[in-house]
mmCIF file of C-alpha atoms in Angstrom:
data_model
loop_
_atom_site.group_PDB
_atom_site.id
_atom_site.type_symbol
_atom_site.label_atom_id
_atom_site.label_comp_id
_atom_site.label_asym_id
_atom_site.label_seq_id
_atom_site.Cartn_x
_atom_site.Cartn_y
_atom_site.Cartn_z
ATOM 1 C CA UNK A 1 5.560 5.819 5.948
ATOM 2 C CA UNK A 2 2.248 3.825 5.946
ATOM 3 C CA UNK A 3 -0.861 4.351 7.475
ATOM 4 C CA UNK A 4 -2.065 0.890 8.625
ATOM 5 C CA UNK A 5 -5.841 0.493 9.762
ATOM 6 C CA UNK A 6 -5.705 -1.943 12.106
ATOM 7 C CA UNK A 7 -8.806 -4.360 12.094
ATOM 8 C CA UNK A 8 -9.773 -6.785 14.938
ATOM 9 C CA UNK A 9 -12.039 -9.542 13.042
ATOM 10 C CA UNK A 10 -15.120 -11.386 14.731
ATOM 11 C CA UNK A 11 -17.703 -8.656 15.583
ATOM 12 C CA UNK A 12 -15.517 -5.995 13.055
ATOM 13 C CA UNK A 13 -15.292 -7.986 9.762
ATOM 14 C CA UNK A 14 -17.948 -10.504 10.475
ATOM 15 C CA UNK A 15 -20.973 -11.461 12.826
ATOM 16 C CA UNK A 16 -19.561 -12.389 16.088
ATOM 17 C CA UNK A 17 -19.802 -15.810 16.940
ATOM 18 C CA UNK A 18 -17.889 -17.407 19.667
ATOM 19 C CA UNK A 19 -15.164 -19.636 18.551
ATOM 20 C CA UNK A 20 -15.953 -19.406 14.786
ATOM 21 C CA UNK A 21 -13.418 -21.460 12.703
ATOM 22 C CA UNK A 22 -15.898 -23.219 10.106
ATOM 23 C CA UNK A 23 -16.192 -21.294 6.570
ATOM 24 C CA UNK A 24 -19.941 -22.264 6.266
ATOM 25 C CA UNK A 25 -20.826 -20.484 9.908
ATOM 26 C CA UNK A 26 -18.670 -17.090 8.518
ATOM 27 C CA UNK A 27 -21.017 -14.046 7.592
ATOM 28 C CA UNK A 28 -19.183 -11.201 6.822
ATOM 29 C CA UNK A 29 -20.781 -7.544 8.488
ATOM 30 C CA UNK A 30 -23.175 -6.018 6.012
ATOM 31 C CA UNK A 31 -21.086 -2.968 4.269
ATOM 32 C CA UNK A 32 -17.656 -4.676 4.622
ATOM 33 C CA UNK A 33 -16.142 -5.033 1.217
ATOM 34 C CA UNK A 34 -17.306 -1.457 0.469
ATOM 35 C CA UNK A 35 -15.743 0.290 3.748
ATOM 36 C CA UNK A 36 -12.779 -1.913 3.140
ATOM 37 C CA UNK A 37 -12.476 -0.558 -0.851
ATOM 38 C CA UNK A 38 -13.008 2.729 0.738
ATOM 39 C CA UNK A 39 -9.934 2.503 3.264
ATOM 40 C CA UNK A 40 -7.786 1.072 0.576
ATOM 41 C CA UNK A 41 -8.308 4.273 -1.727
ATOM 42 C CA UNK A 42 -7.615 6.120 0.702
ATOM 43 C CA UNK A 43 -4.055 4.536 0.785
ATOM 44 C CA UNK A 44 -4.289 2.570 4.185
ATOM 45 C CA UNK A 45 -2.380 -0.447 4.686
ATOM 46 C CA UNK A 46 -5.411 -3.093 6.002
ATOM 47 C CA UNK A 47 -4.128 -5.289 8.798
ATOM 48 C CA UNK A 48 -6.152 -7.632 10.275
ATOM 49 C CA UNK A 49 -5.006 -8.765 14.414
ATOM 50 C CA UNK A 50 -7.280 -11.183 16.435
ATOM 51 C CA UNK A 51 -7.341 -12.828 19.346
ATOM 52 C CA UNK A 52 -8.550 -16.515 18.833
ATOM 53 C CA UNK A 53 -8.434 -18.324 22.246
ATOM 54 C CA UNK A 54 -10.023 -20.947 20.752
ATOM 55 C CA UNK A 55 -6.780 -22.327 19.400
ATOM 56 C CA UNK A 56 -5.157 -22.220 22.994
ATOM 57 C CA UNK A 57 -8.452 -23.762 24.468
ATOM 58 C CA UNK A 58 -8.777 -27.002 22.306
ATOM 59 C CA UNK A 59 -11.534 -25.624 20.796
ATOM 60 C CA UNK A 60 -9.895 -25.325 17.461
ATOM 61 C CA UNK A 61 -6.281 -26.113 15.745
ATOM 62 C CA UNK A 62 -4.276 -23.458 13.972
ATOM 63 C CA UNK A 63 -4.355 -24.962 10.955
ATOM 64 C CA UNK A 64 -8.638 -24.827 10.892
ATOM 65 C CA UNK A 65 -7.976 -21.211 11.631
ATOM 66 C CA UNK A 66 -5.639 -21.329 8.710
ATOM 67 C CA UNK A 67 -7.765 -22.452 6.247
ATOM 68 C CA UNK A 68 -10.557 -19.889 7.338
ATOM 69 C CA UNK A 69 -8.107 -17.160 6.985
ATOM 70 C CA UNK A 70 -6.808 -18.383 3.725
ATOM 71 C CA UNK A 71 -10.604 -18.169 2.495
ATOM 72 C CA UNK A 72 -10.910 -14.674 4.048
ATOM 73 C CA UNK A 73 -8.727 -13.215 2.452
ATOM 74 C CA UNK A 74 -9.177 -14.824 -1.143
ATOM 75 C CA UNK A 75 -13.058 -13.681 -0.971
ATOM 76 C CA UNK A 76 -11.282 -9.809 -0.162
ATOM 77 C CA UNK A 77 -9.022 -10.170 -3.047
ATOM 78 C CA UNK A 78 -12.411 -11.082 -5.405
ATOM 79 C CA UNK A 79 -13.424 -7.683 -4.482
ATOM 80 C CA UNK A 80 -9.902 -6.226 -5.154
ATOM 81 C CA UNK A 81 -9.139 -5.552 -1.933
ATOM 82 C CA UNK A 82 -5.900 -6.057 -0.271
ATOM 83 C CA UNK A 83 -5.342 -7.682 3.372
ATOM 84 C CA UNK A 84 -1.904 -6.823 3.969
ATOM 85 C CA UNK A 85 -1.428 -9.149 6.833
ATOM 86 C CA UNK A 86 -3.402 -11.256 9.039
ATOM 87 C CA UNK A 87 -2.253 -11.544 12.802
ATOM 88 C CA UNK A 88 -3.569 -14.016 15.360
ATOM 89 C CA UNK A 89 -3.121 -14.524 18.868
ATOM 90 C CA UNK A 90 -3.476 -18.423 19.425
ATOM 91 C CA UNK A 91 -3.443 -18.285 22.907
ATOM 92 C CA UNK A 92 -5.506 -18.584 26.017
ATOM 93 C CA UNK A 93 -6.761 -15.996 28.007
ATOM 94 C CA UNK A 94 -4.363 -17.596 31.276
ATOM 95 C CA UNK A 95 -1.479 -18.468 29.082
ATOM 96 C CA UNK A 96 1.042 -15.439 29.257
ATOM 97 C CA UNK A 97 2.081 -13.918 25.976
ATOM 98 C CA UNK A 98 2.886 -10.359 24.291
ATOM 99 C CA UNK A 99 0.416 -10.547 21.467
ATOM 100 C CA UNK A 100 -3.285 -11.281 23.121
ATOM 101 C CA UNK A 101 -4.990 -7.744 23.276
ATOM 102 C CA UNK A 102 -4.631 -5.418 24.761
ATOM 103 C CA UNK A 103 -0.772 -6.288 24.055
ATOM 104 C CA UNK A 104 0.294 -4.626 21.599
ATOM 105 C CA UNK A 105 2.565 -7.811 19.991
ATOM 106 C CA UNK A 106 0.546 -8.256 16.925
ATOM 107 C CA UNK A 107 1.168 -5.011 16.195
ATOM 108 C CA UNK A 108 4.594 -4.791 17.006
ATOM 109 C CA UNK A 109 4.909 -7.579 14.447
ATOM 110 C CA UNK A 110 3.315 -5.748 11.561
ATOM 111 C CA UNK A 111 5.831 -3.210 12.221
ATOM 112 C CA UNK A 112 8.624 -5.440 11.091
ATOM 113 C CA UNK A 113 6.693 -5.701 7.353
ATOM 114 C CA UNK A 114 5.289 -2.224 7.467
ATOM 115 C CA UNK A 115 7.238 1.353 7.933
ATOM 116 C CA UNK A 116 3.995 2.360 10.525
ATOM 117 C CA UNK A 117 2.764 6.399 10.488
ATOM 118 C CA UNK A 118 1.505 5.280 13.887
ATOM 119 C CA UNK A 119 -0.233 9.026 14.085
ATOM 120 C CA UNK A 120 -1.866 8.700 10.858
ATOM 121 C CA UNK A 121 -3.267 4.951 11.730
ATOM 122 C CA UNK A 122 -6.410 4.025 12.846
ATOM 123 C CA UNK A 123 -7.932 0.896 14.927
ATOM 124 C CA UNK A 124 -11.299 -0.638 14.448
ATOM 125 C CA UNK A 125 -12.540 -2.563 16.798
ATOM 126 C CA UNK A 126 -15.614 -4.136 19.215
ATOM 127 C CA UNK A 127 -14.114 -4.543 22.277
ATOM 128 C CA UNK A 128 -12.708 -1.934 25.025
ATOM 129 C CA UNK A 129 -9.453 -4.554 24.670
ATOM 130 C CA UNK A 130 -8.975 -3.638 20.723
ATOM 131 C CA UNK A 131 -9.436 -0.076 21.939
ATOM 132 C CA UNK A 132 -6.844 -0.630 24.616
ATOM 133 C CA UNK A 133 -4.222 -2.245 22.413
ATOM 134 C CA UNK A 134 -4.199 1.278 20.200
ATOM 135 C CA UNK A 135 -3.614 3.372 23.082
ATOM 136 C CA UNK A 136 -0.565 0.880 24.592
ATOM 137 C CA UNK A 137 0.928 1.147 20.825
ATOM 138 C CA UNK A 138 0.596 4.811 20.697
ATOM 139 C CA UNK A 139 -2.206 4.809 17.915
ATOM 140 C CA UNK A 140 -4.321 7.717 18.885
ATOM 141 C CA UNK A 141 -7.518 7.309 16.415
ATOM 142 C CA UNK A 142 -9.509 4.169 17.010
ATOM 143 C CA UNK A 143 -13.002 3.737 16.457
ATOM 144 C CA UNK A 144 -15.304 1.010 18.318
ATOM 145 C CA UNK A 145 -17.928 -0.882 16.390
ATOM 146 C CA UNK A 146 -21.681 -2.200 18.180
ATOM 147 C CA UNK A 147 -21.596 -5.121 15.792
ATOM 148 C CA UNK A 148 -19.510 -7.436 18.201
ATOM 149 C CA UNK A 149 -19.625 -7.159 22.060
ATOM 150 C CA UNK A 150 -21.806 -5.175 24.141
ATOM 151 C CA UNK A 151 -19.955 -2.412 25.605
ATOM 152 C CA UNK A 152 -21.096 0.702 27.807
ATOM 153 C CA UNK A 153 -21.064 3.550 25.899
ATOM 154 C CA UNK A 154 -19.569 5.981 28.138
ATOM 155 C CA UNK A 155 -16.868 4.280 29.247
ATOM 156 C CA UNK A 156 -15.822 3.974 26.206
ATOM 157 C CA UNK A 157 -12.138 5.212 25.544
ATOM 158 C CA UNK A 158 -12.484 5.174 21.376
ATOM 159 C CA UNK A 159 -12.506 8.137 19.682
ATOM 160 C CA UNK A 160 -15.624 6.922 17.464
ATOM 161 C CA UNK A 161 -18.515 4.652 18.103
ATOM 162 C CA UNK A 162 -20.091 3.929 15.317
ATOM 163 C CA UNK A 163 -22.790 1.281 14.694
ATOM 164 C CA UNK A 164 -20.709 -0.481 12.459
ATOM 165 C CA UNK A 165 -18.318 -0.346 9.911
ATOM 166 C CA UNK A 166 -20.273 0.242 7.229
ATOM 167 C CA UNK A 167 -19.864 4.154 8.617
ATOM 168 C CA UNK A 168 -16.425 4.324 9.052
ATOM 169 C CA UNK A 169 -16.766 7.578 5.953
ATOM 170 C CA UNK A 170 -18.341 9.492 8.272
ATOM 171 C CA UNK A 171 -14.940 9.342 10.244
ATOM 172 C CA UNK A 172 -12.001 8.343 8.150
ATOM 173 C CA UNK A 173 -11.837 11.282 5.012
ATOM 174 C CA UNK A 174 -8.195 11.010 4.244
#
């Protein structure tokens, strides 16, 4: 079985920015490739699943958010470090799917490339939605990051808060 950490992206992976589809606006979150390398080693599967309602609200096309991902993941595989999958939700917030988080559908579709140890899998997120989306998919360790979204602390339902990923050592060993 695999253990999968699951990643959300904007505020996780890089500097939250609200619609970001341009590579020259990208900055990735200081410590990144490292805690990445680090998950790898361990032996997790590294899944990336985002919601990016800017697709569904004109603000971008799919294939802009395309090309950014394309260039994502090539500047991960400079550092030797494998993305096993990239999900997106393209939709809009009032558009009714089974993918936007806190639906789990993104996830349900890495489980059709990936034999999921859903107890041994983690989710990293910024928002009390990522946070959400573990707990409807059964995923019981999930960490929330303060590099994206302000959130309140204690209502929190993560395991982990860290300040960012660049810490996720202190909590994933194995």
């Amino acid at each position: 079985m695999d253990k999968v950490v699951f990643l959300d992206r904007d505020g996780v992976i890089n500097i939250e920015k609200n619609y970001l589809y341009k590579i020259e606006e990208f900055e990735f979150i200081d410590g990144v490739f490292e805690s990445l390398s680090y998950l790898q080693n361990l032996g997790y599967e590294l899944v990336i699943i985002t919601n990016q309602s800017g697709i569904g609200r004109g603000y971008y096309t799919q294939e802009q958010y395309n090309k950014l991902t394309v260039w994502l993941k090539s500047k991960f595989k400079e550092k030797n470090i494998n993305i096993t999958e990239v999900f997106c939700c393209p939709h809009a917030p009032n558009q009714e799917c089974n993918c936007r988080k806190p639906q789990i559908g993104m996830i349900q579709e890495s489980a059709k490339i990936l034999d999921i140890d859903y107890k041994n899998s983690w989710l990293i997120g910024d928002k009390s939605s990522d946070i959400q989306t573990a707990i409807n998919a059964n995923i019981p360790n999930t960490v929330q990051v303060k590099t994206g979204h302000a959130f309140d602390e204690k209502s929190s339902k993560a395991s982990y808060i860290i300040n960012s990923i660049k810490q996720i050592d202190t909590i994933i060993k194995s």
